[in-house]
CSV table of C-alpha atoms and ligand atoms in Angstrom, one decimal:
chain,number,residue,atom,x,y,z
A,1,UNK,CA,92.9,101.6,60.9
A,2,UNK,CA,91.2,98.2,61.1
A,3,UNK,CA,89.5,99.0,64.4
A,4,UNK,CA,88.1,102.2,63.1
A,5,UNK,CA,86.9,100.4,60.0
A,6,UNK,CA,85.1,97.8,62.2
A,7,UNK,CA,83.5,100.7,64.0
A,8,UNK,CA,82.4,102.1,60.7
A,9,UNK,CA,80.5,98.9,60.1
A,10,UNK,CA,78.6,99.4,63.4
A,11,UNK,CA,77.8,103.0,62.4
A,12,UNK,CA,76.4,101.7,59.1
A,13,UNK,CA,74.3,99.1,60.9
A,14,UNK,CA,73.1,101.7,63.4
A,15,UNK,CA,72.4,104.1,60.5
A,16,UNK,CA,74.3,107.1,62.0
A,17,UNK,CA,76.7,109.3,60.2
A,18,UNK,CA,79.3,109.7,63.0
A,19,UNK,CA,80.4,108.7,66.4
A,20,UNK,CA,82.1,111.1,68.8
A,21,UNK,CA,84.4,109.0,71.0
A,22,UNK,CA,85.2,110.9,74.2
A,23,UNK,CA,85.9,108.0,76.6
A,24,UNK,CA,89.7,108.0,76.7
A,25,UNK,CA,90.0,104.2,77.0
A,26,UNK,CA,88.0,103.9,73.8
A,27,UNK,CA,90.0,106.6,72.1
A,28,UNK,CA,93.2,104.7,73.0
A,29,UNK,CA,91.8,101.5,71.7
A,30,UNK,CA,90.8,103.0,68.4
A,31,UNK,CA,93.8,105.3,67.8
A,32,UNK,CA,96.7,104.3,70.1
A,33,UNK,CA,96.7,107.7,71.7
A,34,UNK,CA,97.7,107.5,75.4
A,35,UNK,CA,97.3,111.1,76.4
A,36,UNK,CA,94.6,112.4,78.7
A,37,UNK,CA,92.8,115.0,76.6
A,38,UNK,CA,91.1,114.7,73.2
A,39,UNK,CA,88.1,113.3,71.3
A,40,UNK,CA,87.8,111.3,68.2
A,41,UNK,CA,85.2,111.8,65.5
A,42,UNK,CA,84.7,108.9,63.2
A,43,UNK,CA,82.6,109.0,60.0
A,44,UNK,CA,82.5,106.7,57.0
A,45,UNK,CA,85.2,108.9,55.4
A,46,UNK,CA,87.1,110.5,58.2
A,47,UNK,CA,88.8,109.9,61.5
A,48,UNK,CA,89.6,113.2,63.1
A,49,UNK,CA,91.3,113.5,66.4
A,50,UNK,CA,90.7,116.8,68.2
A,51,UNK,CA,93.1,117.8,71.0
A,52,UNK,CA,94.9,120.8,72.3
A,53,UNK,CA,98.4,122.1,71.8
A,54,UNK,CA,99.8,120.0,74.7
A,55,UNK,CA,99.0,116.8,72.8
A,56,UNK,CA,99.1,117.5,69.1
A,57,UNK,CA,102.7,116.2,68.7
A,58,UNK,CA,101.9,113.1,70.7
A,59,UNK,CA,98.8,112.5,68.7
A,60,UNK,CA,100.7,112.8,65.4
A,61,UNK,CA,103.3,110.3,66.7
A,62,UNK,CA,100.8,107.8,68.1
A,63,UNK,CA,97.9,107.9,65.7
A,64,UNK,CA,97.2,107.8,62.0
A,65,UNK,CA,94.2,110.2,62.4
A,66,UNK,CA,93.9,113.7,61.0
A,67,UNK,CA,94.8,115.9,63.9
A,68,UNK,CA,92.8,119.0,64.6
A,69,UNK,CA,94.1,121.4,67.3
A,70,UNK,CA,91.4,123.0,69.3
A,71,UNK,CA,91.9,126.5,70.4
A,72,UNK,CA,88.6,126.9,72.3
A,73,UNK,CA,86.6,124.6,74.5
A,74,UNK,CA,86.8,121.2,72.8
A,75,UNK,CA,83.1,120.8,72.5
A,76,UNK,CA,82.8,124.1,70.6
A,77,UNK,CA,85.6,122.9,68.3
A,78,UNK,CA,83.7,119.7,67.7
A,79,UNK,CA,80.6,121.7,67.0
A,80,UNK,CA,82.5,123.6,64.3
A,81,UNK,CA,83.9,120.4,62.9
A,82,UNK,CA,80.4,118.8,62.7
A,83,UNK,CA,79.2,121.8,60.8
A,84,UNK,CA,82.1,121.8,58.4
A,85,UNK,CA,81.6,118.1,57.7
A,86,UNK,CA,77.8,118.7,57.3
A,87,UNK,CA,77.0,115.9,59.8
A,88,UNK,CA,73.3,115.9,60.5
A,89,UNK,CA,73.3,113.3,63.2
A,90,UNK,CA,76.1,112.3,65.6
A,91,UNK,CA,76.2,109.5,68.1
A,92,UNK,CA,77.8,110.2,71.5
A,93,UNK,CA,79.0,107.8,74.2
A,94,UNK,CA,76.1,108.9,76.4
A,95,UNK,CA,76.7,106.6,79.3
A,96,UNK,CA,80.3,107.8,79.6
A,97,UNK,CA,79.5,111.5,79.4
A,98,UNK,CA,78.7,113.6,82.5
A,99,UNK,CA,75.5,115.6,82.7
A,100,UNK,CA,77.1,119.0,82.3
A,101,UNK,CA,78.9,117.9,79.1
A,102,UNK,CA,75.8,116.3,77.8
A,103,UNK,CA,73.8,119.5,78.3
A,104,UNK,CA,76.5,121.5,76.7
A,105,UNK,CA,76.5,119.3,73.6
A,106,UNK,CA,72.7,119.4,73.5
A,107,UNK,CA,72.8,123.2,73.6
A,108,UNK,CA,75.6,123.9,71.1
A,109,UNK,CA,75.5,121.1,68.5
A,110,UNK,CA,73.4,121.7,65.5
A,111,UNK,CA,73.6,118.0,64.5
A,112,UNK,CA,71.0,115.7,66.0
A,113,UNK,CA,72.5,113.8,69.0
A,114,UNK,CA,72.0,110.0,69.3
A,115,UNK,CA,72.9,108.2,72.5
A,116,UNK,CA,75.0,105.2,71.7
A,117,UNK,CA,75.6,102.3,74.0
A,118,UNK,CA,78.8,100.4,74.1
A,119,UNK,CA,79.7,100.3,70.4
A,120,UNK,CA,83.5,100.5,71.0
A,121,UNK,CA,83.2,98.4,74.1
A,122,UNK,CA,81.7,95.7,71.9
A,123,UNK,CA,84.7,95.8,69.6
A,124,UNK,CA,87.0,95.7,72.6
A,125,UNK,CA,85.6,92.3,73.7
A,126,UNK,CA,87.4,90.5,70.9
A,127,UNK,CA,91.2,90.6,71.3
A,128,UNK,CA,93.7,90.5,68.5
A,129,UNK,CA,97.0,88.6,68.8
A,130,UNK,CA,98.9,91.6,70.1
A,131,UNK,CA,96.4,92.3,72.8
A,132,UNK,CA,96.5,88.6,73.9
A,133,UNK,CA,100.3,88.8,74.0
A,134,UNK,CA,100.1,91.9,76.3
A,135,UNK,CA,97.6,90.2,78.6
A,136,UNK,CA,99.7,87.0,78.6
A,137,UNK,CA,102.7,89.0,79.8
A,138,UNK,CA,100.5,90.8,82.5
A,139,UNK,CA,99.5,87.3,83.7
A,140,UNK,CA,103.1,86.1,83.8
A,141,UNK,CA,104.1,89.1,85.9
A,142,UNK,CA,101.3,88.5,88.4
A,143,UNK,CA,102.1,84.8,88.6
A,144,UNK,CA,105.8,85.6,89.3
A,145,UNK,CA,104.6,88.0,91.9
A,146,UNK,CA,102.4,85.4,93.6
A,147,UNK,CA,105.3,82.9,93.7
A,148,UNK,CA,107.4,85.6,95.3
A,149,UNK,CA,104.6,86.4,97.9
A,150,UNK,CA,104.4,82.8,99.0
A,151,UNK,CA,108.0,83.1,100.0
A,152,UNK,CA,107.6,86.6,101.5
A,153,UNK,CA,104.4,86.2,103.6
A,154,UNK,CA,105.0,85.7,107.3
A,155,UNK,CA,102.7,85.4,110.3
A,156,UNK,CA,102.5,88.8,112.0
A,157,UNK,CA,102.6,90.8,108.8
A,158,UNK,CA,99.6,93.0,107.9
A,159,UNK,CA,97.6,92.4,104.8
A,160,UNK,CA,98.6,95.8,103.7
A,161,UNK,CA,102.3,95.0,103.9
A,162,UNK,CA,101.6,92.0,101.7
A,163,UNK,CA,99.7,94.1,99.2
A,164,UNK,CA,102.5,96.7,99.1
A,165,UNK,CA,105.0,94.0,98.4
A,166,UNK,CA,102.8,92.7,95.6
A,167,UNK,CA,102.8,96.1,93.9
A,168,UNK,CA,106.5,96.7,94.4
A,169,UNK,CA,107.4,93.3,93.0
A,170,UNK,CA,105.0,93.5,90.0
A,171,UNK,CA,106.5,96.9,89.1
A,172,UNK,CA,110.0,95.5,89.4
A,173,UNK,CA,109.0,93.0,86.7
A,174,UNK,CA,107.9,95.6,84.3
A,175,UNK,CA,104.3,96.3,85.3
A,176,UNK,CA,103.1,99.9,85.1
A,177,UNK,CA,100.9,99.4,88.1
A,178,UNK,CA,98.1,97.5,89.7
A,179,UNK,CA,94.7,97.4,88.0
A,180,UNK,CA,92.6,97.5,91.2
A,181,UNK,CA,93.2,97.7,94.9
A,182,UNK,CA,94.8,94.4,95.8
A,183,UNK,CA,92.6,92.1,97.8
A,184,UNK,CA,94.5,90.4,100.7
A,185,UNK,CA,91.7,88.9,102.9
A,186,UNK,CA,92.9,86.7,105.7
A,187,UNK,CA,91.1,84.6,108.4
A,188,UNK,CA,87.4,85.4,108.6
A,189,UNK,CA,88.0,88.4,106.3
A,190,UNK,CA,88.5,85.9,103.5
A,191,UNK,CA,84.7,85.6,103.6
A,192,UNK,CA,84.6,89.1,102.1
A,193,UNK,CA,84.6,88.8,98.3
A,194,UNK,CA,86.1,92.3,98.0
A,195,UNK,CA,88.2,92.4,101.1
A,196,UNK,CA,90.8,95.0,100.1
A,197,UNK,CA,94.0,94.6,102.2
A,198,UNK,CA,93.6,96.0,105.7
A,199,UNK,CA,95.8,96.4,108.8
A,200,UNK,CA,94.8,93.0,110.0
A,201,UNK,CA,97.8,90.8,110.8
A,202,UNK,CA,98.2,87.4,109.2
A,203,UNK,CA,97.7,84.7,111.8
A,204,UNK,CA,98.5,81.0,112.2
A,205,UNK,CA,95.5,79.0,110.9
A,206,UNK,CA,94.3,81.8,108.6
A,207,UNK,CA,92.9,81.1,105.1
A,208,UNK,CA,94.2,83.9,102.9
A,209,UNK,CA,92.7,85.0,99.6
A,210,UNK,CA,94.8,87.2,97.4
A,211,UNK,CA,93.1,88.7,94.3
A,212,UNK,CA,95.4,90.9,92.2
A,213,UNK,CA,95.9,92.2,88.7
A,214,UNK,CA,98.6,94.4,87.1
A,215,UNK,CA,99.0,96.3,83.9
A,216,UNK,CA,101.5,95.6,81.2
A,217,UNK,CA,101.5,97.7,78.0
A,218,UNK,CA,98.0,99.0,78.9
A,219,UNK,CA,96.5,95.5,79.4
A,220,UNK,CA,95.6,93.9,82.6
A,221,UNK,CA,95.7,90.5,84.3
A,222,UNK,CA,93.4,89.3,87.1
A,223,UNK,CA,94.2,86.4,89.3
A,224,UNK,CA,93.1,84.9,92.6
A,225,UNK,CA,94.5,82.2,94.8
A,226,UNK,CA,93.5,81.0,98.3
A,227,UNK,CA,95.9,79.2,100.6
A,228,UNK,CA,96.2,78.4,104.3
A,229,UNK,CA,98.7,79.4,106.9
A,230,UNK,CA,99.8,76.5,109.1
A,231,UNK,CA,96.6,74.5,109.0
A,232,UNK,CA,93.1,74.4,107.6
A,233,UNK,CA,89.8,73.2,109.0
A,234,UNK,CA,88.0,70.3,107.4
A,235,UNK,CA,85.1,72.6,106.5
A,236,UNK,CA,87.4,75.0,104.6
A,237,UNK,CA,89.2,72.1,103.0
A,238,UNK,CA,85.8,70.8,101.7
A,239,UNK,CA,84.9,74.3,100.5
A,240,UNK,CA,88.3,74.6,98.7
A,241,UNK,CA,87.7,71.4,96.9
A,242,UNK,CA,84.2,72.4,95.7
A,243,UNK,CA,85.5,75.8,94.4
A,244,UNK,CA,88.4,74.1,92.7
A,245,UNK,CA,86.2,71.6,90.9
A,246,UNK,CA,83.7,74.3,89.9
A,247,UNK,CA,86.6,76.3,88.5
A,248,UNK,CA,87.9,73.3,86.6
A,249,UNK,CA,84.4,72.6,85.2
A,250,UNK,CA,84.2,76.1,83.9
A,251,UNK,CA,87.7,75.9,82.2
A,252,UNK,CA,86.7,72.6,80.6
A,253,UNK,CA,83.3,73.8,79.4
A,254,UNK,CA,84.1,77.3,78.1
A,255,UNK,CA,83.9,77.6,74.4
A,256,UNK,CA,82.7,80.0,71.7
A,257,UNK,CA,79.0,79.7,71.1
A,258,UNK,CA,77.8,79.2,74.6
A,259,UNK,CA,76.3,82.2,76.4
A,260,UNK,CA,77.7,84.0,79.4
A,261,UNK,CA,74.6,82.7,81.2
A,262,UNK,CA,75.4,79.1,80.3
A,263,UNK,CA,79.0,79.3,81.4
A,264,UNK,CA,78.0,80.9,84.7
A,265,UNK,CA,75.6,78.1,85.1
A,266,UNK,CA,78.4,75.5,84.9
A,267,UNK,CA,80.0,76.9,88.1
A,268,UNK,CA,76.6,77.7,89.8
A,269,UNK,CA,75.1,74.2,89.2
A,270,UNK,CA,78.2,72.6,90.7
A,271,UNK,CA,78.2,74.8,93.8
A,272,UNK,CA,74.4,74.5,94.2
A,273,UNK,CA,74.6,70.8,94.1
A,274,UNK,CA,77.4,70.8,96.7
A,275,UNK,CA,75.0,72.7,99.0
A,276,UNK,CA,76.7,76.2,98.9
A,277,UNK,CA,74.6,77.9,96.2
A,278,UNK,CA,73.6,80.8,98.5
A,279,UNK,CA,77.3,81.3,99.4
A,280,UNK,CA,78.3,82.1,95.8
A,281,UNK,CA,76.9,85.6,95.4
A,282,UNK,CA,78.7,87.0,92.3
A,283,UNK,CA,79.1,86.1,88.7
A,284,UNK,CA,81.6,83.5,87.5
A,285,UNK,CA,83.7,86.0,85.5
A,286,UNK,CA,84.1,89.0,83.3
A,287,UNK,CA,86.1,90.2,80.4
A,288,UNK,CA,89.6,91.8,80.9
A,289,UNK,CA,91.6,94.0,78.6
A,290,UNK,CA,92.3,97.7,78.7
A,291,UNK,CA,89.9,97.7,81.8
A,292,UNK,CA,89.8,95.2,84.6
A,293,UNK,CA,86.1,94.8,84.2
A,294,UNK,CA,84.8,94.8,80.6
A,295,UNK,CA,82.6,92.7,78.4
A,296,UNK,CA,81.5,90.0,78.3
A,297,UNK,CA,80.1,89.2,81.7
A,298,UNK,CA,80.0,85.6,82.7
A,299,UNK,CA,76.8,85.9,84.7
A,300,UNK,CA,73.1,85.2,84.6
A,301,UNK,CA,72.6,88.5,82.8
A,302,UNK,CA,74.5,87.7,79.7
A,303,UNK,CA,72.5,85.8,77.0
A,304,UNK,CA,74.9,86.6,74.2
A,305,UNK,CA,77.1,83.9,72.8
A,306,UNK,CA,80.8,84.0,73.7
A,307,UNK,CA,83.2,84.4,70.8
A,308,UNK,CA,86.7,83.3,69.8
A,309,UNK,CA,89.2,85.9,70.9
A,310,UNK,CA,87.5,87.0,74.1
A,311,UNK,CA,89.6,86.9,77.3
A,312,UNK,CA,87.5,86.2,80.4
A,313,UNK,CA,88.1,85.4,84.0
A,314,UNK,CA,87.0,82.2,85.7
A,315,UNK,CA,86.5,83.0,89.3
A,316,UNK,CA,83.9,81.0,91.3
A,317,UNK,CA,84.0,81.4,95.1
A,318,UNK,CA,82.2,80.3,98.3
A,319,UNK,CA,82.1,82.7,101.2
A,320,UNK,CA,81.0,81.6,104.7
A,321,UNK,CA,80.3,84.7,106.8
A,322,UNK,CA,82.4,84.8,110.0
A,323,UNK,CA,84.4,81.8,109.0
A,324,UNK,CA,86.2,82.3,105.7
A,325,UNK,CA,86.1,82.1,102.0
A,326,UNK,CA,87.7,80.6,98.9
A,327,UNK,CA,88.0,82.0,95.4
A,328,UNK,CA,90.2,80.7,92.6
A,329,UNK,CA,90.6,82.8,89.5
A,330,UNK,CA,92.4,82.3,86.2
A,331,UNK,CA,92.3,84.2,82.9
A,332,UNK,CA,91.0,82.3,79.9
A,333,UNK,CA,91.4,83.0,76.2
A,334,UNK,CA,88.5,81.6,74.1
A,335,UNK,CA,89.8,79.7,71.1
A,336,UNK,CA,88.0,77.9,68.3
A,337,UNK,CA,87.5,74.7,70.2
A,338,UNK,CA,87.6,75.7,73.8
A,339,UNK,CA,89.4,77.8,76.3
A,340,UNK,CA,93.1,78.2,77.1
A,341,UNK,CA,94.1,79.3,80.6
A,342,UNK,CA,96.9,81.8,80.7
A,343,UNK,CA,97.8,80.8,84.2
A,344,UNK,CA,100.3,78.2,85.1
A,345,UNK,CA,100.3,78.5,88.9
A,346,UNK,CA,99.1,75.4,90.7
A,347,UNK,CA,95.6,75.4,92.2
A,348,UNK,CA,96.2,72.5,94.5
A,349,UNK,CA,95.4,73.4,98.1
A,350,UNK,CA,98.6,74.9,99.6
A,351,UNK,CA,99.3,75.1,103.3
A,352,UNK,CA,102.4,77.1,104.1
B,1,ZN,ZN1,90.3,89.1,90.5
B,2,ZN,ZN1,88.1,89.2,88.3
């Protein structure tokens, strides 16, 4: 119940009596429930999980909440529950609730509705030892997969064939699935930061960027490597070196206390000074955990200090339209005195 107790502190600080958690990833984080229907009401005294008959047994097995079976529309059940508990104001996860549901709650709840913003997400940013262990395993699986792919990839294969093999192999190693559409971007497609695998064939002389992540016990990894097939131009070799050094500078600099802005600036300054500032169009990184993209962001928008226990990506890149691109991405755990990379795979330029 420690996560729920941490949430209670936020409720106290925000001066609200209760939070209704409807976003299932947040429900899972707080309770351990992995089913696909239910909502959690947290007050200073209670943690009540409302779900229907399909999930009551699972909820009993997986959570330590009081289980309430709903026999009507779940929001009517919650309305009744709020009345019984005499809750005068309830916070809801407004940004995660669709308009129809929001209107229904507005209409039927007799408690005042407060729109909360990212309270559970804020807790999720700091990982405990068990979460770091799961992420570490997810990284190991994706690294084994990458090693396998370097053996597997052949001139003439399509990017999609490579992506399919990545998924197959990761699953064979215990992953429950990929956490996003695998990016296999070859040749001038490697200039697309989000170049999801296509039917383009891998050709001699291509630069290939593979960005992939897989789930293990609910937690994700996220890793990118760029390599060359047969040969690489002097220009792309130079770009590779700049991205690698920017990446290394970020890993060396990352520590609790600095802001996401400041850490982003480490990569950005380096790439700007090398003359490619306008070719690095995305943030340096993001948090990973139950979701592939979660807080904190390592970008110009984040002025909050990073904290010990956060797991973030380090993924600077340079993209030259019509020519090619390079991105290198590791996952970092922020520890008391710096950052520890979970990745072991070499980042030296590889030409296969
Ligand atoms: Zn990635
Ligand atoms: Zn990423």
